[in-house]
mmCIF file of C-alpha atoms and ligand atoms in Angstrom:
data_model
loop_
_atom_site.group_PDB
_atom_site.id
_atom_site.type_symbol
_atom_site.label_atom_id
_atom_site.label_comp_id
_atom_site.label_asym_id
_atom_site.label_seq_id
_atom_site.Cartn_x
_atom_site.Cartn_y
_atom_site.Cartn_z
ATOM 1 C CA MET A 222 27.911 14.503 6.885
ATOM 2 C CA ILE A 223 29.327 11.881 4.511
ATOM 3 C CA ARG A 224 27.968 11.891 0.961
ATOM 4 C CA MET A 225 28.058 8.753 -1.106
ATOM 5 C CA LYS A 226 26.215 7.551 -4.158
ATOM 6 C CA SER A 227 26.266 4.402 -6.249
ATOM 7 C CA GLN A 228 25.683 4.388 -9.962
ATOM 8 C CA LEU A 229 22.264 2.819 -10.705
ATOM 9 C CA THR A 230 22.077 1.176 -14.117
ATOM 10 C CA TYR A 231 18.886 -0.313 -15.559
ATOM 11 C CA LEU A 232 19.588 -3.045 -18.052
ATOM 12 C CA LYS A 233 18.257 -6.141 -19.794
ATOM 13 C CA LYS A 234 19.559 -9.579 -19.004
ATOM 14 C CA SER A 235 21.483 -9.736 -22.302
ATOM 15 C CA GLU A 236 23.248 -6.479 -21.406
ATOM 16 C CA LEU A 237 24.042 -7.773 -17.937
ATOM 17 C CA TYR A 238 25.510 -10.992 -19.412
ATOM 18 C CA ASN A 239 27.578 -8.876 -21.733
ATOM 19 C CA ASP A 240 28.961 -6.861 -18.830
ATOM 20 C CA LEU A 241 29.686 -9.973 -16.785
ATOM 21 C CA SER A 242 31.463 -11.661 -19.683
ATOM 22 C CA HIS A 243 34.050 -8.861 -19.704
ATOM 23 C CA GLN A 244 34.942 -9.813 -16.125
ATOM 24 C CA GLN A 245 35.184 -13.537 -16.862
ATOM 25 C CA ASP A 246 38.888 -13.845 -15.976
ATOM 26 C CA ASN A 247 38.569 -12.113 -12.650
ATOM 27 C CA PHE A 248 34.965 -12.812 -11.701
ATOM 28 C CA PHE A 249 34.222 -13.304 -8.010
ATOM 29 C CA ALA A 250 30.615 -13.517 -6.957
ATOM 30 C CA LEU A 251 28.315 -14.415 -4.108
ATOM 31 C CA ILE A 252 25.045 -15.531 -5.673
ATOM 32 C CA ASP A 253 21.650 -16.716 -4.426
ATOM 33 C CA ASP A 254 21.350 -20.347 -5.550
ATOM 34 C CA GLU A 255 17.712 -19.652 -6.432
ATOM 35 C CA VAL A 256 18.689 -17.478 -9.441
ATOM 36 C CA LYS A 257 21.205 -19.948 -10.907
ATOM 37 C CA ASP A 258 18.977 -20.715 -13.894
ATOM 38 C CA HIS A 259 18.958 -17.041 -14.868
ATOM 39 C CA LEU A 260 22.719 -16.990 -15.354
ATOM 40 C CA PRO A 261 24.964 -17.958 -18.277
ATOM 41 C CA ASP A 262 26.704 -21.344 -18.297
ATOM 42 C CA TRP A 263 30.172 -19.945 -17.582
ATOM 43 C CA VAL A 264 28.889 -18.311 -14.356
ATOM 44 C CA ARG A 265 27.062 -21.493 -13.316
ATOM 45 C CA SER A 266 30.249 -23.505 -13.643
ATOM 46 C CA SER A 267 32.672 -20.864 -12.333
ATOM 47 C CA LYS A 268 34.903 -21.985 -9.463
ATOM 48 C CA LYS A 269 34.894 -18.449 -8.053
ATOM 49 C CA VAL A 270 31.206 -18.292 -7.204
ATOM 50 C CA PHE A 271 30.029 -18.808 -3.634
ATOM 51 C CA TRP A 272 26.452 -20.110 -3.957
ATOM 52 C CA LEU A 273 24.124 -19.109 -1.147
ATOM 53 C CA LYS A 274 21.137 -21.262 -0.204
ATOM 54 C CA ARG A 275 18.275 -19.947 1.982
ATOM 55 C CA PRO A 276 19.779 -16.451 2.117
ATOM 56 C CA GLU A 277 17.934 -15.038 5.145
ATOM 57 C CA GLN A 278 18.727 -18.081 7.318
ATOM 58 C CA ASN A 279 22.364 -17.987 6.187
ATOM 59 C CA LYS A 280 22.878 -14.254 6.495
ATOM 60 C CA ASN A 281 25.036 -14.855 9.565
ATOM 61 C CA LEU A 282 28.616 -14.816 10.804
ATOM 62 C CA HIS A 283 29.116 -18.507 10.107
ATOM 63 C CA THR A 284 28.351 -18.150 6.394
ATOM 64 C CA PHE A 285 30.242 -14.855 6.344
ATOM 65 C CA GLY A 286 33.342 -16.750 7.564
ATOM 66 C CA GLU A 287 32.835 -19.500 4.987
ATOM 67 C CA ALA A 288 32.492 -16.968 2.166
ATOM 68 C CA VAL A 289 35.571 -14.977 3.217
ATOM 69 C CA GLY A 290 37.622 -18.190 3.408
ATOM 70 C CA PHE A 291 36.283 -19.321 0.033
ATOM 71 C CA PHE A 292 37.239 -16.085 -1.741
ATOM 72 C CA LEU A 293 40.705 -16.010 -0.142
ATOM 73 C CA ASP A 294 41.276 -19.594 -1.315
ATOM 74 C CA GLN A 295 40.200 -18.541 -4.812
ATOM 75 C CA GLY A 296 42.806 -15.769 -4.874
ATOM 76 C CA ILE A 297 40.684 -12.671 -4.441
ATOM 77 C CA SER A 298 42.823 -9.518 -4.229
ATOM 78 C CA ARG A 299 42.396 -5.893 -3.178
ATOM 79 C CA THR A 300 41.744 -4.886 -6.783
ATOM 80 C CA SER A 301 39.067 -7.535 -7.325
ATOM 81 C CA VAL A 302 35.400 -6.611 -7.545
ATOM 82 C CA LEU A 303 32.849 -8.820 -5.810
ATOM 83 C CA TYR A 304 29.479 -9.269 -7.512
ATOM 84 C CA ALA A 305 26.454 -9.816 -5.254
ATOM 85 C CA ILE A 306 23.559 -11.357 -7.175
ATOM 86 C CA GLY A 307 20.347 -12.060 -5.280
ATOM 87 C CA GLY A 308 17.757 -10.553 -2.987
ATOM 88 C CA GLY A 309 18.397 -8.206 -0.087
ATOM 89 C CA ALA A 310 19.696 -10.943 2.217
ATOM 90 C CA THR A 311 22.314 -11.937 -0.358
ATOM 91 C CA THR A 312 23.404 -8.367 -1.078
ATOM 92 C CA ASP A 313 23.554 -7.611 2.676
ATOM 93 C CA LEU A 314 25.844 -10.598 3.274
ATOM 94 C CA ALA A 315 27.969 -10.077 0.155
ATOM 95 C CA GLY A 316 28.299 -6.361 0.871
ATOM 96 C CA PHE A 317 29.558 -7.142 4.361
ATOM 97 C CA VAL A 318 32.031 -9.653 2.915
ATOM 98 C CA ALA A 319 33.241 -6.929 0.524
ATOM 99 C CA ALA A 320 33.452 -4.394 3.369
ATOM 100 C CA SER A 321 35.656 -6.697 5.456
ATOM 101 C CA LEU A 322 37.771 -8.726 3.024
ATOM 102 C CA LEU A 323 41.307 -7.324 2.816
ATOM 103 C CA ARG A 324 39.970 -4.273 4.709
ATOM 104 C CA GLY A 325 37.431 -3.584 2.002
ATOM 105 C CA ILE A 326 37.162 -4.297 -1.708
ATOM 106 C CA SER A 327 34.784 -2.904 -4.320
ATOM 107 C CA TRP A 328 31.491 -4.601 -4.979
ATOM 108 C CA ILE A 329 28.603 -4.449 -7.414
ATOM 109 C CA SER A 330 25.089 -5.367 -6.404
ATOM 110 C CA VAL A 331 22.692 -7.051 -8.768
ATOM 111 C CA PRO A 332 19.296 -7.272 -7.019
ATOM 112 C CA THR A 333 16.985 -10.077 -8.117
ATOM 113 C CA THR A 334 13.912 -9.420 -5.944
ATOM 114 C CA LEU A 335 11.579 -6.448 -6.157
ATOM 115 C CA LEU A 336 12.408 -5.516 -2.571
ATOM 116 C CA ALA A 337 16.128 -5.510 -3.231
ATOM 117 C CA MET A 338 15.653 -3.488 -6.439
ATOM 118 C CA VAL A 339 13.842 -0.694 -4.604
ATOM 119 C CA ASP A 340 15.663 -0.823 -1.293
ATOM 120 C CA GLY A 341 17.859 -3.645 0.029
ATOM 121 C CA ALA A 342 20.583 -3.608 -2.635
ATOM 122 C CA ILE A 343 20.940 0.173 -2.660
ATOM 123 C CA GLY A 344 22.682 2.376 -0.142
ATOM 124 C CA GLY A 345 25.522 0.324 1.282
ATOM 125 C CA LYS A 346 24.081 -0.561 4.680
ATOM 126 C CA VAL A 347 25.397 -4.117 4.821
ATOM 127 C CA ALA A 348 25.027 -6.577 7.671
ATOM 128 C CA VAL A 349 24.506 -10.064 9.002
ATOM 129 C CA ASN A 350 22.036 -11.296 11.605
ATOM 130 C CA MET A 351 22.968 -12.495 15.080
ATOM 131 C CA PRO A 352 21.033 -14.836 17.392
ATOM 132 C CA GLN A 353 20.230 -11.647 19.367
ATOM 133 C CA GLY A 354 18.562 -9.947 16.400
ATOM 134 C CA LYS A 355 18.656 -8.867 12.785
ATOM 135 C CA ASN A 356 21.449 -6.854 11.148
ATOM 136 C CA LEU A 357 23.422 -6.432 14.376
ATOM 137 C CA VAL A 358 26.879 -6.764 12.808
ATOM 138 C CA GLY A 359 27.640 -4.781 9.702
ATOM 139 C CA ALA A 360 29.115 -1.756 8.024
ATOM 140 C CA PHE A 361 28.445 1.133 5.697
ATOM 141 C CA HIS A 362 30.050 0.120 2.392
ATOM 142 C CA ALA A 363 28.414 1.406 -0.789
ATOM 143 C CA PRO A 364 28.428 -0.743 -3.920
ATOM 144 C CA GLN A 365 30.203 1.018 -6.756
ATOM 145 C CA GLU A 366 27.301 0.136 -9.043
ATOM 146 C CA VAL A 367 23.824 -1.344 -8.785
ATOM 147 C CA PHE A 368 22.691 -3.206 -11.890
ATOM 148 C CA ILE A 369 18.899 -3.363 -11.915
ATOM 149 C CA CYS A 370 17.634 -5.990 -14.289
ATOM 150 C CA PRO A 371 13.864 -6.554 -13.948
ATOM 151 C CA ASP A 372 14.116 -9.728 -16.097
ATOM 152 C CA PHE A 373 15.050 -11.588 -12.893
ATOM 153 C CA LEU A 374 11.551 -10.970 -11.544
ATOM 154 C CA SER A 375 10.014 -13.496 -13.961
ATOM 155 C CA THR A 376 10.590 -16.263 -11.394
ATOM 156 C CA LEU A 377 9.804 -14.324 -8.221
ATOM 157 C CA PRO A 378 7.178 -16.053 -6.020
ATOM 158 C CA GLU A 379 3.996 -14.098 -5.271
ATOM 159 C CA GLU A 380 4.839 -13.668 -1.600
ATOM 160 C CA GLU A 381 8.102 -11.944 -2.523
ATOM 161 C CA TRP A 382 6.290 -9.656 -4.983
ATOM 162 C CA ASN A 383 4.026 -8.603 -2.153
ATOM 163 C CA SER A 384 7.006 -8.015 0.098
ATOM 164 C CA GLY A 385 8.517 -5.659 -2.489
ATOM 165 C CA LYS A 386 5.190 -3.874 -2.835
ATOM 166 C CA GLY A 387 5.180 -3.328 0.935
ATOM 167 C CA GLU A 388 8.427 -1.345 0.678
ATOM 168 C CA ILE A 389 7.044 0.538 -2.330
ATOM 169 C CA LEU A 390 4.030 1.547 -0.236
ATOM 170 C CA LYS A 391 6.499 3.051 2.253
ATOM 171 C CA TYR A 392 7.990 5.226 -0.505
ATOM 172 C CA GLY A 393 4.477 6.387 -1.384
ATOM 173 C CA PHE A 394 4.351 8.189 1.968
ATOM 174 C CA LEU A 395 7.862 9.594 1.597
ATOM 175 C CA SER A 396 7.361 10.991 -1.907
ATOM 176 C CA LEU A 397 4.245 12.609 -3.373
ATOM 177 C CA ASN A 398 5.519 11.794 -6.862
ATOM 178 C CA ILE A 399 5.690 8.066 -6.027
ATOM 179 C CA PHE A 400 2.284 8.206 -4.291
ATOM 180 C CA GLU A 401 0.714 9.640 -7.459
ATOM 181 C CA LYS A 402 2.344 7.006 -9.631
ATOM 182 C CA ILE A 403 1.043 4.227 -7.380
ATOM 183 C CA ILE A 404 -2.496 5.623 -7.340
ATOM 184 C CA ALA A 405 -2.379 6.088 -11.119
ATOM 185 C CA LYS A 406 -1.454 2.367 -11.321
ATOM 186 C CA GLU A 407 1.656 3.001 -13.360
ATOM 187 C CA SER A 408 3.595 -0.185 -14.146
ATOM 188 C CA ILE A 409 5.497 -1.678 -11.235
ATOM 189 C CA GLU A 410 8.717 -1.285 -13.213
ATOM 190 C CA VAL A 411 8.192 2.475 -13.543
ATOM 191 C CA ILE A 412 7.305 2.838 -9.856
ATOM 192 C CA ALA A 413 10.237 0.672 -8.754
ATOM 193 C CA HIS A 414 12.585 2.821 -10.820
ATOM 194 C CA GLN A 415 11.332 5.947 -9.018
ATOM 195 C CA CYS A 416 11.753 4.298 -5.617
ATOM 196 C CA ALA A 417 15.322 3.195 -6.355
ATOM 197 C CA ASP A 418 16.271 6.684 -7.568
ATOM 198 C CA PHE A 419 14.584 8.229 -4.525
ATOM 199 C CA LYS A 420 16.549 6.036 -2.118
ATOM 200 C CA ASN A 421 19.801 6.596 -3.978
ATOM 201 C CA GLN A 422 19.327 10.346 -3.691
ATOM 202 C CA ILE A 423 18.624 10.194 0.053
ATOM 203 C CA VAL A 424 21.712 8.023 0.539
ATOM 204 C CA GLU A 425 23.812 10.431 -1.482
ATOM 205 C CA ASP A 426 22.836 13.240 0.868
ATOM 206 C CA ASP A 427 23.153 11.293 4.129
ATOM 207 C CA PHE A 428 25.208 8.121 3.763
ATOM 208 C CA LYS A 429 25.692 7.445 7.474
ATOM 209 C CA GLU A 430 22.048 7.977 8.478
ATOM 210 C CA GLN A 431 22.520 11.147 10.474
ATOM 211 C CA ALA A 432 19.614 13.064 8.935
ATOM 212 C CA ASP A 433 17.010 12.294 6.247
ATOM 213 C CA ARG A 434 18.065 8.690 5.722
ATOM 214 C CA ILE A 435 16.332 7.868 9.017
ATOM 215 C CA LEU A 436 13.035 8.553 7.230
ATOM 216 C CA LEU A 437 13.573 5.368 5.224
ATOM 217 C CA ASN A 438 12.884 3.543 8.492
ATOM 218 C CA LEU A 439 9.200 4.473 8.262
ATOM 219 C CA GLY A 440 7.175 1.491 9.456
ATOM 220 C CA HIS A 441 10.231 -0.368 10.726
ATOM 221 C CA THR A 442 9.766 0.035 14.494
ATOM 222 C CA LEU A 443 6.597 -2.044 14.547
ATOM 223 C CA GLY A 444 7.598 -3.764 11.287
ATOM 224 C CA HIS A 445 10.671 -5.462 12.731
ATOM 225 C CA GLY A 446 8.492 -6.774 15.564
ATOM 226 C CA PHE A 447 5.916 -8.155 13.110
ATOM 227 C CA GLU A 448 8.621 -9.671 10.893
ATOM 228 C CA SER A 449 10.215 -11.479 13.783
ATOM 229 C CA MET A 450 7.046 -12.585 15.602
ATOM 230 C CA LEU A 451 4.784 -13.434 12.675
ATOM 231 C CA GLN A 452 7.586 -14.812 10.479
ATOM 232 C CA ILE A 453 6.438 -12.786 7.482
ATOM 233 C CA PRO A 454 8.613 -11.255 4.713
ATOM 234 C CA HIS A 455 10.303 -7.923 5.454
ATOM 235 C CA GLY A 456 8.267 -5.715 3.105
ATOM 236 C CA LEU A 457 4.897 -7.076 4.278
ATOM 237 C CA ALA A 458 5.969 -6.391 7.850
ATOM 238 C CA VAL A 459 6.914 -2.811 6.917
ATOM 239 C CA ALA A 460 3.510 -2.237 5.288
ATOM 240 C CA MET A 461 1.835 -3.572 8.454
ATOM 241 C CA GLY A 462 4.182 -1.473 10.556
ATOM 242 C CA ILE A 463 2.983 1.678 8.793
ATOM 243 C CA LYS A 464 -0.664 0.697 8.999
ATOM 244 C CA TYR A 465 -0.623 -0.001 12.750
ATOM 245 C CA LEU A 466 1.446 3.104 13.443
ATOM 246 C CA LEU A 467 -1.273 5.139 11.718
ATOM 247 C CA LYS A 468 -3.934 3.292 13.692
ATOM 248 C CA ILE A 469 -2.398 3.871 17.096
ATOM 249 C CA PHE A 470 -1.809 7.532 16.253
ATOM 250 C CA SER A 471 -5.420 7.764 14.977
ATOM 251 C CA GLN A 472 -4.472 9.174 11.556
ATOM 252 C CA GLN A 473 -7.630 8.186 9.715
ATOM 253 C CA ASP A 474 -6.918 10.320 6.630
ATOM 254 C CA MET A 475 -3.482 8.700 6.162
ATOM 255 C CA LEU A 476 -4.971 5.255 6.773
ATOM 256 C CA GLU A 477 -7.235 5.897 3.803
ATOM 257 C CA ASN A 478 -4.172 6.711 1.706
ATOM 258 C CA TRP A 479 -2.487 3.553 2.982
ATOM 259 C CA GLU A 480 -5.459 1.475 1.850
ATOM 260 C CA LYS A 481 -5.685 3.250 -1.508
ATOM 261 C CA MET A 482 -2.046 2.464 -2.187
ATOM 262 C CA ALA A 483 -2.284 -1.144 -0.997
ATOM 263 C CA LEU A 484 -5.274 -1.710 -3.288
ATOM 264 C CA ALA A 485 -3.665 0.051 -6.250
ATOM 265 C CA LEU A 486 -0.597 -2.157 -5.800
ATOM 266 C CA GLY A 487 -2.830 -5.244 -5.735
ATOM 267 C CA MET A 488 -1.820 -6.299 -2.228
ATOM 268 C CA ASP A 489 -3.912 -8.785 -0.270
ATOM 269 C CA LEU A 490 -5.331 -6.641 2.552
ATOM 270 C CA ASN A 491 -6.298 -9.693 4.614
ATOM 271 C CA LYS A 492 -2.652 -10.676 5.017
ATOM 272 C CA LEU A 493 -1.916 -7.222 6.419
ATOM 273 C CA GLU A 494 -4.423 -7.592 9.281
ATOM 274 C CA LEU A 495 -3.151 -8.556 12.702
ATOM 275 C CA SER A 496 -6.287 -10.654 13.177
ATOM 276 C CA ALA A 497 -4.984 -12.986 10.432
ATOM 277 C CA TYR A 498 -2.235 -14.099 12.845
ATOM 278 C CA PRO A 499 -3.863 -15.912 15.783
ATOM 279 C CA ASP A 500 -0.520 -16.565 17.498
ATOM 280 C CA PHE A 501 0.211 -12.873 17.962
ATOM 281 C CA ASN A 502 0.900 -12.030 21.585
ATOM 282 C CA VAL A 503 1.192 -8.424 22.701
ATOM 283 C CA ASP A 504 3.511 -9.124 25.648
ATOM 284 C CA LYS A 505 6.016 -10.971 23.477
ATOM 285 C CA PHE A 506 5.710 -8.192 20.921
ATOM 286 C CA LYS A 507 6.509 -5.501 23.488
ATOM 287 C CA LYS A 508 9.396 -7.592 24.797
ATOM 288 C CA TYR A 509 10.827 -7.752 21.277
ATOM 289 C CA LEU A 510 10.485 -3.982 20.803
ATOM 290 C CA PHE A 511 12.106 -3.404 24.182
ATOM 291 C CA GLN A 512 15.079 -5.672 23.405
ATOM 292 C CA ASP A 513 15.454 -4.004 20.024
ATOM 293 C CA LYS A 514 15.358 -0.572 21.638
ATOM 294 C CA LYS A 515 17.755 -1.359 24.480
ATOM 295 C CA ARG A 516 20.641 -1.360 22.040
ATOM 296 C CA SER A 517 20.487 2.354 21.367
ATOM 297 C CA HIS A 518 19.939 3.595 24.973
ATOM 298 C CA LEU A 519 17.784 6.356 23.579
ATOM 299 C CA ASN A 520 14.132 7.093 23.290
ATOM 300 C CA LEU A 521 12.356 5.509 20.346
ATOM 301 C CA ARG A 522 12.936 7.500 17.183
ATOM 302 C CA LEU A 523 9.648 7.061 15.416
ATOM 303 C CA VAL A 524 9.199 8.119 11.820
ATOM 304 C CA LEU A 525 5.744 9.658 11.579
ATOM 305 C CA ILE A 526 3.707 10.897 8.628
ATOM 306 C CA LYS A 527 2.537 14.507 8.495
ATOM 307 C CA LYS A 528 1.040 14.218 5.039
ATOM 308 C CA VAL A 529 1.860 12.319 1.865
ATOM 309 C CA GLY A 530 5.398 13.319 0.886
ATOM 310 C CA SER A 531 6.227 14.749 4.306
ATOM 311 C CA CYS A 532 7.493 12.583 7.154
ATOM 312 C CA PHE A 533 9.396 13.500 10.284
ATOM 313 C CA VAL A 534 11.196 11.920 13.218
ATOM 314 C CA GLN A 535 9.763 12.114 16.701
ATOM 315 C CA GLU A 536 11.446 10.839 19.824
ATOM 316 C CA MET A 537 9.192 9.032 22.218
ATOM 317 C CA ASN A 538 9.713 7.280 25.513
ATOM 318 C CA ILE A 539 9.221 3.553 24.944
ATOM 319 C CA GLN A 540 6.822 3.200 27.902
ATOM 320 C CA ASP A 541 4.628 5.957 26.441
ATOM 321 C CA PHE A 542 4.689 4.106 23.130
ATOM 322 C CA PHE A 543 3.680 0.881 24.879
ATOM 323 C CA LYS A 544 0.722 2.693 26.470
ATOM 324 C CA LYS A 545 -0.424 3.705 22.999
ATOM 325 C CA ILE A 546 -0.112 0.123 21.790
ATOM 326 C CA GLU A 547 -1.971 -1.276 24.796
ATOM 327 C CA ALA A 548 -4.797 1.214 24.316
ATOM 328 C CA TYR A 549 -5.382 -0.006 20.790
ATOM 329 C CA GLU A 550 -8.007 -2.739 20.607
ATOM 330 C CA GLU A 551 -6.360 -4.985 17.983
ATOM 331 C CA PHE A 552 -3.207 -5.373 20.082
ATOM 332 C CA LYS A 553 -5.125 -6.689 23.117
ATOM 333 C CA ARG A 554 -4.084 -10.315 22.780
HETATM 334 N N1 NAD B 261 20.646 -2.987 3.470
HETATM 335 C C1 NAD B 261 19.489 -2.377 3.408
HETATM 336 O O1 NAD B 261 19.401 -1.146 3.289
HETATM 337 C C2 NAD B 261 18.251 -3.197 3.448
HETATM 338 C C3 NAD B 261 16.988 -2.605 3.219
HETATM 339 C C4 NAD B 261 15.854 -3.418 3.212
HETATM 340 C C5 NAD B 261 15.990 -4.778 3.453
HETATM 341 N N2 NAD B 261 17.225 -5.311 3.687
HETATM 342 C C6 NAD B 261 17.403 -6.744 3.945
HETATM 343 O O2 NAD B 261 16.974 -7.429 2.778
HETATM 344 C C7 NAD B 261 16.467 -8.715 3.159
HETATM 345 C C8 NAD B 261 15.139 -8.914 2.489
HETATM 346 O O3 NAD B 261 15.378 -8.894 1.101
HETATM 347 P P1 NAD B 261 14.553 -9.798 0.108
HETATM 348 O O4 NAD B 261 13.109 -9.591 0.335
HETATM 349 O O5 NAD B 261 15.103 -9.593 -1.245
HETATM 350 O O6 NAD B 261 14.830 -11.262 0.676
HETATM 351 P P2 NAD B 261 15.762 -12.492 0.237
HETATM 352 O O7 NAD B 261 17.083 -12.061 -0.230
HETATM 353 O O8 NAD B 261 15.720 -13.410 1.405
HETATM 354 O O9 NAD B 261 14.957 -13.111 -0.978
HETATM 355 C C9 NAD B 261 13.653 -13.596 -0.771
HETATM 356 C C10 NAD B 261 13.470 -14.978 -1.402
HETATM 357 O O10 NAD B 261 13.449 -14.863 -2.815
HETATM 358 C C11 NAD B 261 14.375 -15.760 -3.420
HETATM 359 N N3 NAD B 261 14.761 -15.134 -4.687
HETATM 360 C C12 NAD B 261 15.612 -14.111 -4.902
HETATM 361 N N4 NAD B 261 15.581 -13.720 -6.181
HETATM 362 C C13 NAD B 261 14.713 -14.529 -6.809
HETATM 363 C C14 NAD B 261 14.232 -14.616 -8.151
HETATM 364 N N5 NAD B 261 14.613 -13.748 -9.085
HETATM 365 N N6 NAD B 261 13.365 -15.608 -8.455
HETATM 366 C C15 NAD B 261 12.927 -16.454 -7.473
HETATM 367 N N7 NAD B 261 13.299 -16.412 -6.200
HETATM 368 C C16 NAD B 261 14.187 -15.444 -5.872
HETATM 369 C C17 NAD B 261 15.437 -15.942 -2.375
HETATM 370 O O11 NAD B 261 16.159 -17.149 -2.551
HETATM 371 C C18 NAD B 261 14.612 -15.945 -1.102
HETATM 372 O O12 NAD B 261 14.047 -17.219 -0.887
HETATM 373 C C19 NAD B 261 16.403 -8.737 4.660
HETATM 374 O O13 NAD B 261 17.501 -9.470 5.146
HETATM 375 C C20 NAD B 261 16.515 -7.278 5.055
HETATM 376 O O14 NAD B 261 17.118 -7.105 6.310
HETATM 377 C C21 NAD B 261 18.344 -4.554 3.671
#
């Protein structure tokens, strides 16, 4: 098994600026346009910055090609370091650019959303979306460092806060320590720190997702379907994915823990109800899950919860899983 770990550094914006200023002469970066106002003047006017608008929509091969061409024109070399500054979509795209350019250069991720700080920007799974689905072209390429600077969150829209909290709720089932911190209503900064360290440790032990790293996919089987069909942010879809998994497996005690965590995190429970989305259609949903599944030619590998802090992987035939979905009242639409 391959082991790999990035250095996680927690810092204030002034410290980040200080670090960046040392790279001024050889600074290459791919940055979410939305965080421009957070950055110093010399970065805003740098000719070596590729600014990314609407990151999720542009996390694709077309923009990948544009960015690679841009950095080659700007003289990037094998010894250059590429900075990725933005949410998870930006760090996914920039990480893939770094993985491919000149057969791979070093990169540093600087997450600017809560979701990216606890998950997306850590671990080196980098990818772009294809018309056929999300994250279908990519690589494993760990950032050499992750600079976590919570000051960026001052401008984060509420919906994106909730998305980050959805991923945090996932960690609450993977780690008893994180669960207790959530229930005790510790500050989001403290909890996020724990989540980032937790993920970094799992990635260190299993970089290529051959063992425990799979557990980080808790809630993602149904979650990816919800994200795509309901057009909701990733983390909200993951939180819903966990909730409906618990419902169809009739795990009432864990559902209570789910609700306790969602409330402690201040999430809007109404937005996590399938009934809030009148356009939901179970046949289209199953079709999406089937397409998604077809790519691995295996049974579904569901991550299930035994108890808080203890999850496991269970293989299941997709038709058996569909029967479980169909039997559940809220999916009958
Ligand atoms: N590689 C991984 O291991 C991994 C894990 C989880 C998620 N992801 C990927 O991460 C993406 C989701 O990440 P995300 O939720 O950060 O989405 P995102 O990058 O699309 O950012 C969400 C929105 O917030 C804006 N934004 C970013 N920082 C901001 C700030 N500080 N202030 C105001 N607005 C800001 C962005 O412009 C965007 O509109 C998905 O593409 C998902 O596939 C990857």
